Coordinates of C-alpha atoms in Angstrom, one line a residue:
M1 CA 3.7 1.2 -132.0
N2 CA 2.3 0.3 -128.4
D3 CA 3.9 1.8 -125.4
V4 CA 3.2 -1.1 -123.3
A5 CA 2.3 -4.7 -124.0
V6 CA 0.8 -6.8 -121.0
I7 CA 1.0 -10.5 -121.2
G8 CA -1.6 -12.2 -119.4
G9 CA -5.2 -11.0 -118.5
G10 CA -5.6 -12.2 -114.9
A11 CA -5.7 -10.1 -111.8
A12 CA -2.1 -8.6 -112.2
G13 CA -2.5 -8.2 -116.0
M14 CA -5.9 -6.4 -116.0
M15 CA -4.6 -4.1 -113.2
A16 CA -1.3 -3.5 -114.9
A17 CA -3.0 -2.6 -118.2
A18 CA -5.5 -0.2 -116.6
A19 CA -2.7 1.3 -114.5
A20 CA -0.5 2.0 -117.6
A21 CA -3.5 3.4 -119.7
E22 CA -4.6 5.6 -116.8
A23 CA -1.1 7.1 -116.7
G24 CA -1.3 7.9 -120.5
A25 CA 0.3 5.0 -122.2
R26 CA -0.9 3.3 -125.3
V27 CA -1.7 -0.4 -124.0
T28 CA -2.3 -3.7 -125.6
L29 CA -3.4 -6.6 -123.3
L30 CA -2.7 -10.1 -124.6
E31 CA -4.7 -13.0 -123.1
R32 CA -4.3 -16.6 -124.4
N33 CA -7.9 -17.6 -123.2
E34 CA -11.2 -16.8 -124.8
K35 CA -11.9 -14.4 -121.9
L36 CA -10.2 -12.2 -119.3
G37 CA -9.8 -13.2 -115.7
K38 CA -10.4 -17.0 -116.1
K39 CA -8.6 -17.7 -112.7
V40 CA -10.3 -14.9 -111.1
Y41 CA -13.7 -16.7 -112.0
I42 CA -12.8 -19.6 -109.7
T43 CA -11.1 -17.9 -106.7
G44 CA -13.1 -17.9 -103.4
K45 CA -15.2 -20.8 -104.7
G46 CA -16.4 -18.5 -107.5
R47 CA -17.1 -15.6 -105.2
C48 CA -13.6 -14.0 -105.6
N49 CA -11.9 -13.2 -102.2
L50 CA -10.3 -10.2 -103.7
T51 CA -8.4 -8.7 -100.7
N52 CA -8.3 -8.7 -97.0
A53 CA -9.4 -5.7 -95.0
C54 CA -6.4 -5.5 -92.7
D55 CA -3.4 -3.1 -92.1
R56 CA 0.0 -3.6 -93.7
D57 CA 1.6 -5.3 -90.7
A58 CA -1.2 -7.8 -90.3
F59 CA -1.1 -8.4 -94.2
L60 CA 2.7 -9.0 -94.2
Q61 CA 2.3 -11.5 -91.4
N62 CA 0.2 -13.7 -93.8
V63 CA 2.9 -13.6 -96.5
V64 CA 4.9 -16.8 -96.3
R65 CA 7.7 -15.9 -98.8
N66 CA 9.6 -12.6 -99.4
P67 CA 7.1 -10.4 -97.4
R68 CA 9.6 -7.5 -97.3
F69 CA 9.5 -7.2 -101.1
L70 CA 5.9 -6.1 -100.8
Y71 CA 6.3 -2.9 -99.0
S72 CA 6.2 -0.5 -102.0
A73 CA 3.3 -2.5 -103.5
L74 CA 1.2 -2.2 -100.4
D75 CA 1.9 1.6 -100.2
A76 CA 0.8 1.9 -103.7
L77 CA -2.3 -0.2 -103.2
S78 CA -3.6 -0.9 -99.7
P79 CA -6.5 -3.2 -99.2
A80 CA -8.6 -0.1 -98.3
A81 CA -7.6 1.6 -101.7
L82 CA -8.5 -1.6 -103.7
M83 CA -11.9 -1.8 -102.0
E84 CA -12.5 2.1 -102.8
T85 CA -11.3 1.3 -106.3
M86 CA -13.6 -1.4 -106.9
E87 CA -16.6 0.5 -105.6
R88 CA -15.7 3.5 -107.8
W89 CA -15.6 1.0 -110.8
G90 CA -19.1 -0.1 -110.1
C91 CA -18.4 -3.4 -108.0
P92 CA -19.5 -2.9 -104.4
V93 CA -17.8 -5.0 -101.8
V94 CA -18.5 -6.5 -98.4
V95 CA -16.2 -7.6 -95.6
E96 CA -16.9 -11.0 -94.1
R97 CA -15.4 -13.2 -91.4
G98 CA -11.6 -12.9 -91.1
N99 CA -11.7 -9.4 -92.9
R100 CA -12.1 -11.3 -96.2
V101 CA -13.4 -9.0 -98.9
F102 CA -15.8 -10.1 -101.5
P103 CA -18.1 -8.5 -104.2
A104 CA -21.4 -7.6 -102.7
S105 CA -23.2 -9.8 -105.4
Q106 CA -21.0 -12.8 -104.3
K107 CA -20.0 -13.2 -108.0
A108 CA -16.5 -13.3 -109.0
S109 CA -17.7 -12.4 -112.6
D110 CA -18.6 -8.9 -111.3
V111 CA -14.9 -8.2 -110.4
T112 CA -13.8 -9.1 -114.1
R113 CA -16.6 -7.1 -115.4
A114 CA -15.4 -4.1 -113.6
F115 CA -12.1 -4.4 -115.0
E116 CA -13.4 -4.8 -118.5
R117 CA -15.4 -1.6 -118.2
Q118 CA -12.4 0.2 -117.1
L119 CA -10.2 -1.2 -119.7
R120 CA -12.7 0.0 -122.4
R121 CA -13.0 3.4 -121.0
L122 CA -9.2 3.9 -121.0
G123 CA -8.9 2.6 -124.5
V124 CA -6.8 -0.5 -123.8
E125 CA -6.6 -2.9 -126.8
V126 CA -7.6 -6.3 -125.6
R127 CA -6.6 -9.3 -127.7
L128 CA -8.1 -12.7 -126.7
N129 CA -7.1 -16.0 -127.9
A130 CA -3.4 -14.4 -128.3
R131 CA -0.8 -17.0 -127.7
V132 CA 2.7 -15.4 -126.8
S133 CA 5.8 -17.3 -127.9
G134 CA 8.4 -15.0 -126.3
L135 CA 9.9 -11.7 -125.9
S136 CA 12.0 -9.8 -128.5
L137 CA 14.9 -7.7 -127.4
R138 CA 16.9 -5.0 -129.3
D139 CA 20.4 -3.9 -128.0
G140 CA 19.5 -5.7 -124.8
R141 CA 16.2 -4.1 -124.1
V142 CA 12.6 -5.0 -124.7
A143 CA 11.3 -4.2 -128.3
G144 CA 8.4 -6.3 -128.6
V145 CA 6.3 -9.5 -127.9
T146 CA 6.3 -12.4 -130.4
L147 CA 3.2 -14.4 -131.2
V148 CA 2.5 -18.1 -131.8
G149 CA 2.0 -18.6 -135.5
G150 CA 3.9 -15.5 -136.5
G151 CA 3.4 -11.8 -135.9
S152 CA 4.5 -9.7 -133.1
V153 CA 3.5 -6.6 -131.0
P154 CA 6.2 -4.0 -130.9
C155 CA 6.4 -2.2 -127.6
G156 CA 8.6 0.0 -125.4
A157 CA 7.8 -2.1 -122.4
A158 CA 6.4 -5.5 -121.7
I159 CA 4.8 -6.6 -118.3
V160 CA 4.7 -10.4 -117.8
C161 CA 1.7 -11.3 -115.9
T162 CA 1.5 -14.9 -116.8
G163 CA 0.9 -16.3 -113.3
G164 CA 2.5 -19.5 -111.9
A165 CA 1.8 -23.2 -112.6
S166 CA -1.3 -23.9 -110.5
Y167 CA -4.6 -24.5 -112.1
P168 CA -2.9 -24.9 -115.6
S169 CA -6.4 -25.3 -117.3
T170 CA -6.8 -21.5 -116.6
G171 CA -3.7 -20.7 -118.7
S172 CA -1.1 -20.7 -116.0
T173 CA 1.3 -23.1 -117.4
G174 CA 4.7 -21.5 -116.5
D175 CA 5.3 -20.2 -120.1
G176 CA 6.3 -16.8 -118.9
W177 CA 9.0 -18.2 -116.7
T178 CA 10.6 -19.8 -119.9
W179 CA 10.8 -16.5 -121.6
L180 CA 12.1 -14.8 -118.5
Q181 CA 14.8 -17.5 -118.0
A182 CA 15.8 -16.8 -121.7
C183 CA 16.3 -13.1 -120.7
G184 CA 18.7 -14.2 -117.9
H185 CA 16.3 -14.3 -115.0
T186 CA 16.6 -16.8 -112.2
I187 CA 13.4 -19.0 -111.6
S188 CA 12.9 -20.6 -108.3
P189 CA 11.2 -24.1 -108.9
A190 CA 7.4 -24.2 -109.1
L191 CA 5.9 -25.9 -106.0
P192 CA 2.4 -26.3 -104.8
S193 CA 1.2 -24.2 -102.1
L194 CA -2.2 -23.7 -100.4
V195 CA -2.9 -27.5 -101.2
G196 CA -4.1 -30.6 -99.5
L197 CA -1.6 -32.9 -97.7
E198 CA -1.3 -36.6 -98.5
S199 CA -1.4 -39.0 -95.5
P200 CA -0.4 -42.7 -95.5
A201 CA -2.4 -43.3 -92.3
P202 CA -5.4 -45.7 -93.1
W203 CA -7.4 -44.2 -90.2
A204 CA -7.3 -40.6 -91.9
R205 CA -8.5 -41.7 -95.2
A206 CA -11.2 -43.9 -93.6
L207 CA -12.5 -40.5 -92.2
T208 CA -13.1 -39.2 -95.7
G209 CA -15.7 -36.4 -95.7
L210 CA -15.5 -35.7 -92.0
S211 CA -15.2 -31.9 -91.3
L212 CA -13.9 -30.6 -88.1
K213 CA -14.5 -27.0 -86.6
N214 CA -12.9 -25.2 -83.8
V215 CA -9.8 -27.4 -83.8
R216 CA -6.1 -26.4 -83.6
L217 CA -3.5 -27.7 -86.2
T218 CA 0.3 -27.3 -85.6
L219 CA 3.0 -28.0 -88.0
S220 CA 6.5 -28.4 -86.6
R221 CA 10.0 -29.2 -87.8
G222 CA 12.2 -30.5 -85.1
K223 CA 11.7 -27.9 -82.1
K224 CA 10.6 -25.1 -84.5
R225 CA 6.9 -24.5 -84.8
L226 CA 6.3 -23.5 -88.5
Y227 CA 2.5 -22.9 -88.2
S228 CA -0.3 -23.1 -85.7
D229 CA -3.8 -21.8 -85.8
L230 CA -7.5 -22.5 -84.9
G231 CA -10.0 -23.2 -87.5
E232 CA -11.5 -25.9 -89.7
M233 CA -10.2 -29.0 -91.6
L234 CA -11.4 -31.9 -93.6
F235 CA -10.5 -35.5 -93.9
T236 CA -10.3 -36.6 -97.5
H237 CA -9.6 -39.8 -99.6
F238 CA -6.0 -38.7 -99.9
G239 CA -5.3 -37.4 -96.4
V240 CA -6.4 -34.0 -95.1
S241 CA -7.6 -30.6 -96.5
G242 CA -9.6 -27.5 -95.5
P243 CA -8.6 -24.0 -94.5
L244 CA -6.1 -25.0 -91.6
V245 CA -4.3 -27.6 -93.8
L246 CA -4.1 -25.3 -96.8
S247 CA -2.3 -22.7 -94.7
A248 CA 0.0 -25.4 -93.1
S249 CA 0.9 -26.5 -96.6
A250 CA 2.4 -23.1 -97.4
Y251 CA 5.1 -23.9 -94.7
L252 CA 5.6 -27.5 -95.6
T253 CA 6.1 -27.0 -99.3
G254 CA 9.7 -27.5 -100.2
L255 CA 10.6 -29.4 -96.9
P256 CA 11.0 -33.2 -96.5
A257 CA 7.7 -34.4 -95.1
N258 CA 9.5 -36.8 -92.9
E259 CA 11.2 -34.1 -91.1
T260 CA 7.9 -32.4 -90.2
K261 CA 5.2 -33.2 -87.7
L262 CA 1.4 -32.3 -88.1
V263 CA -0.4 -32.4 -84.8
L264 CA -4.2 -31.8 -84.2
D265 CA -5.6 -30.6 -81.0
L266 CA -9.4 -31.7 -80.9
K267 CA -10.2 -29.8 -77.9
P268 CA -8.1 -26.7 -77.9
G269 CA -10.5 -24.8 -75.5
L270 CA -9.7 -27.4 -72.7
T271 CA -6.5 -28.3 -70.8
E272 CA -5.8 -32.0 -70.2
A273 CA -7.0 -31.6 -66.7
Q274 CA -10.3 -30.1 -67.9
L275 CA -10.6 -32.7 -70.6
D276 CA -10.1 -35.5 -68.0
A277 CA -12.7 -34.0 -65.8
R278 CA -15.2 -33.8 -68.8
I279 CA -14.6 -37.4 -69.6
L280 CA -15.2 -38.4 -66.0
R281 CA -18.4 -36.7 -66.0
D282 CA -19.7 -38.3 -69.1
I283 CA -18.6 -41.7 -67.8
A284 CA -20.5 -41.3 -64.6
A285 CA -23.6 -40.3 -66.6
A286 CA -23.5 -43.5 -68.5
P287 CA -21.0 -45.9 -67.0
K288 CA -22.8 -49.1 -68.6
K289 CA -22.6 -47.6 -72.1
Q290 CA -20.0 -48.6 -74.6
L291 CA -16.9 -46.2 -74.5
G292 CA -17.5 -45.4 -78.2
H293 CA -21.0 -44.2 -77.6
V294 CA -20.0 -42.1 -74.6
L295 CA -17.1 -40.4 -76.5
C296 CA -19.8 -39.3 -79.0
G297 CA -20.5 -36.6 -76.6
L298 CA -16.9 -35.2 -77.2
F299 CA -16.4 -36.0 -80.9
P300 CA -18.3 -36.6 -84.1
A301 CA -19.6 -40.3 -84.1
R302 CA -17.2 -41.3 -86.9
L303 CA -14.3 -39.9 -85.0
A304 CA -15.2 -41.2 -81.6
E305 CA -14.3 -44.8 -82.4
T306 CA -11.1 -43.8 -84.3
V307 CA -9.9 -41.7 -81.2
A308 CA -10.7 -44.7 -78.9
R309 CA -8.6 -47.2 -81.0
L310 CA -5.8 -44.8 -81.7
S311 CA -5.6 -44.5 -77.9
A312 CA -5.3 -48.4 -77.7
L313 CA -8.7 -48.5 -76.2
D314 CA -11.7 -50.9 -77.0
P315 CA -14.6 -48.6 -78.1
L316 CA -17.0 -51.5 -77.2
K317 CA -15.9 -51.8 -73.6
P318 CA -18.2 -50.3 -70.9
A319 CA -17.2 -46.7 -70.3
G320 CA -17.2 -47.2 -66.5
A321 CA -14.4 -49.7 -66.8
L322 CA -11.9 -47.1 -68.3
E323 CA -8.9 -47.1 -65.9
R324 CA -6.9 -44.0 -65.0
E325 CA -4.0 -44.9 -67.3
E326 CA -6.4 -45.4 -70.2
R327 CA -8.0 -42.0 -69.7
R328 CA -4.4 -40.4 -69.6
R329 CA -3.9 -42.0 -73.1
L330 CA -7.2 -40.7 -74.3
T331 CA -6.7 -37.1 -73.1
E332 CA -3.0 -36.9 -74.4
L333 CA -4.2 -38.2 -77.8
T334 CA -7.2 -35.9 -78.0
K335 CA -4.8 -32.9 -77.3
A336 CA -2.1 -34.2 -79.6
L337 CA -3.2 -36.4 -82.5
E338 CA -0.5 -36.7 -84.9
I339 CA -1.5 -36.9 -88.5
P340 CA 1.3 -38.6 -90.6
V341 CA 2.1 -36.8 -93.8
S342 CA 3.9 -38.1 -96.8
G343 CA 3.7 -34.9 -99.0
T344 CA 1.4 -32.4 -100.7
R345 CA -0.9 -32.7 -103.6
G346 CA 0.3 -31.6 -107.0
L347 CA 0.3 -28.2 -108.6
E348 CA -2.7 -28.9 -110.5
E349 CA -4.7 -28.8 -107.3
A350 CA -2.8 -26.0 -105.6
I351 CA -4.5 -22.6 -105.1
V352 CA -1.2 -20.7 -105.6
T353 CA 2.3 -21.6 -106.8
R354 CA 5.5 -21.1 -104.6
G355 CA 8.5 -20.1 -106.8
G356 CA 9.0 -17.8 -109.7
V357 CA 11.3 -15.0 -110.7
S358 CA 13.8 -14.1 -108.0
V359 CA 12.8 -10.9 -106.1
R360 CA 16.4 -9.9 -106.0
E361 CA 16.2 -9.5 -109.7
L362 CA 13.2 -7.1 -109.7
D363 CA 13.0 -3.5 -108.3
P364 CA 10.3 -3.6 -105.6
S365 CA 9.1 -0.1 -106.1
T366 CA 8.5 -0.6 -109.9
M367 CA 8.6 -4.4 -110.5
H368 CA 11.1 -3.6 -113.3
S369 CA 13.7 -6.2 -114.3
R370 CA 17.2 -5.3 -113.0
L371 CA 18.5 -7.3 -116.0
V372 CA 16.5 -6.1 -119.0
P373 CA 15.4 -2.6 -119.5
G374 CA 11.7 -2.3 -120.4
L375 CA 10.8 -5.7 -118.9
Y376 CA 8.4 -5.8 -115.8
V377 CA 7.0 -8.8 -114.0
A378 CA 3.9 -8.9 -111.6
G379 CA 1.6 -11.2 -109.8
E380 CA 2.2 -14.9 -109.3
A381 CA 4.9 -15.0 -111.7
V382 CA 7.0 -13.6 -109.0
D383 CA 8.5 -15.6 -106.1
V384 CA 6.1 -14.3 -103.4
D385 CA 3.2 -16.3 -101.8
A386 CA 0.9 -15.8 -99.0
L387 CA -1.9 -17.7 -97.0
T388 CA -5.6 -17.9 -97.8
G389 CA -7.8 -14.9 -97.0
G390 CA -7.4 -12.6 -100.2
F391 CA -3.8 -11.9 -99.6
N392 CA -2.6 -13.6 -102.9
L393 CA -5.1 -11.9 -105.2
H394 CA -4.2 -8.4 -103.5
I395 CA -0.6 -9.1 -104.1
A396 CA -1.4 -9.6 -107.8
F397 CA -3.4 -6.4 -108.0
A398 CA -0.8 -4.3 -106.2
T399 CA 2.2 -5.6 -108.0
G400 CA 0.4 -5.1 -111.3
L401 CA -0.5 -1.7 -110.4
L402 CA 3.2 -0.9 -109.7
A403 CA 4.3 -2.3 -113.0
G404 CA 1.7 -0.6 -115.1
R405 CA 2.5 2.9 -113.6
A406 CA 6.3 2.3 -113.8
A407 CA 6.1 0.8 -117.5
A408 CA 3.9 3.9 -118.6
A409 CA 6.3 6.4 -117.1
Q410 CA 9.2 4.9 -118.7
C411 CA 7.5 4.8 -122.3
L412 CA 6.3 8.3 -121.9
E413 CA 9.7 9.7 -121.1
I414 CA 11.0 8.0 -124.0
R415 CA 8.2 9.3 -126.3
E416 CA 8.9 13.0 -125.1

């Protein structure tokens, strides 16, 4: 009989299996795909942004939902500790802009290979193409894991690391939530987070492919500012995307889009007065040129005409004919261009899932279910999500470590 059965061979599952085996437990890792770490392979555009080299307070500021639940997990595995672990396991790492940590090779596959080597060294039994159908209980506690097509894996503890519902092609289809719900757990609805935003504005979609840098994006609901930051964004065929938009989506998810406002400051480094002075200088240098051409000194060419038209100005008129009131409209719109938003893109495009097992039903120091003895949950299956930058993957590793250690300790105590 196994001590611990880990369901799901992603970031949380691989770490949980390694931690449990290192603590002395007999571990079986069940993965439905043909290889481990399928979602890890695509994170960070194939480079795997595995953590963020910041302190705990900065880390928690980037957790959107239930940050306090993660105190114990971050104490057990800090970003610095994860970086040291990866180095020790033969996967050197580098820190890049924004404290984002990547394997030095820039290959996500090297992260998974490091885990695979560690799992082999620790004697973990890895079963690939193993489809789980549910959990079996005896006298109210975990007794095993049942498999599709018959058969089971008897165990003293089970760790559910089945992910959320984003990128279902990687195996994250929400199955784990069905089993956990059958055990009495409350599951918050799965919603897309870190995802593009759809806009009904024809002008936004007409700018498809245009990337902006050094702009400020602000999301508000009524008088409350939900998110605001400097960075990059991208116009797409459906609306907007890019780093700033993905982060903003984490705060918009679950809210009625018509109650929120997304505002873009195209020149955050200038006040309105400074911007007006800049426009006057540009006009003075070429008063007979068309306004659209003059504005190309301020904006990318494709955006210049759009800004003029949204300011109710004719981009073909001579720049020197621009009146004071027209300049006021131009500067105001440049500093506060509202992008209408109708909603988010779907789960199949989301980087992470918002929703999952209620944190009130899990012990944050062990990830142990408060409802079912011997049942643990880790990773994206838990109702915790964060912004981009390596935070979500680190949460998977850290909660997996907690669950693995705690499950092993429980099983070893029973065995003795």
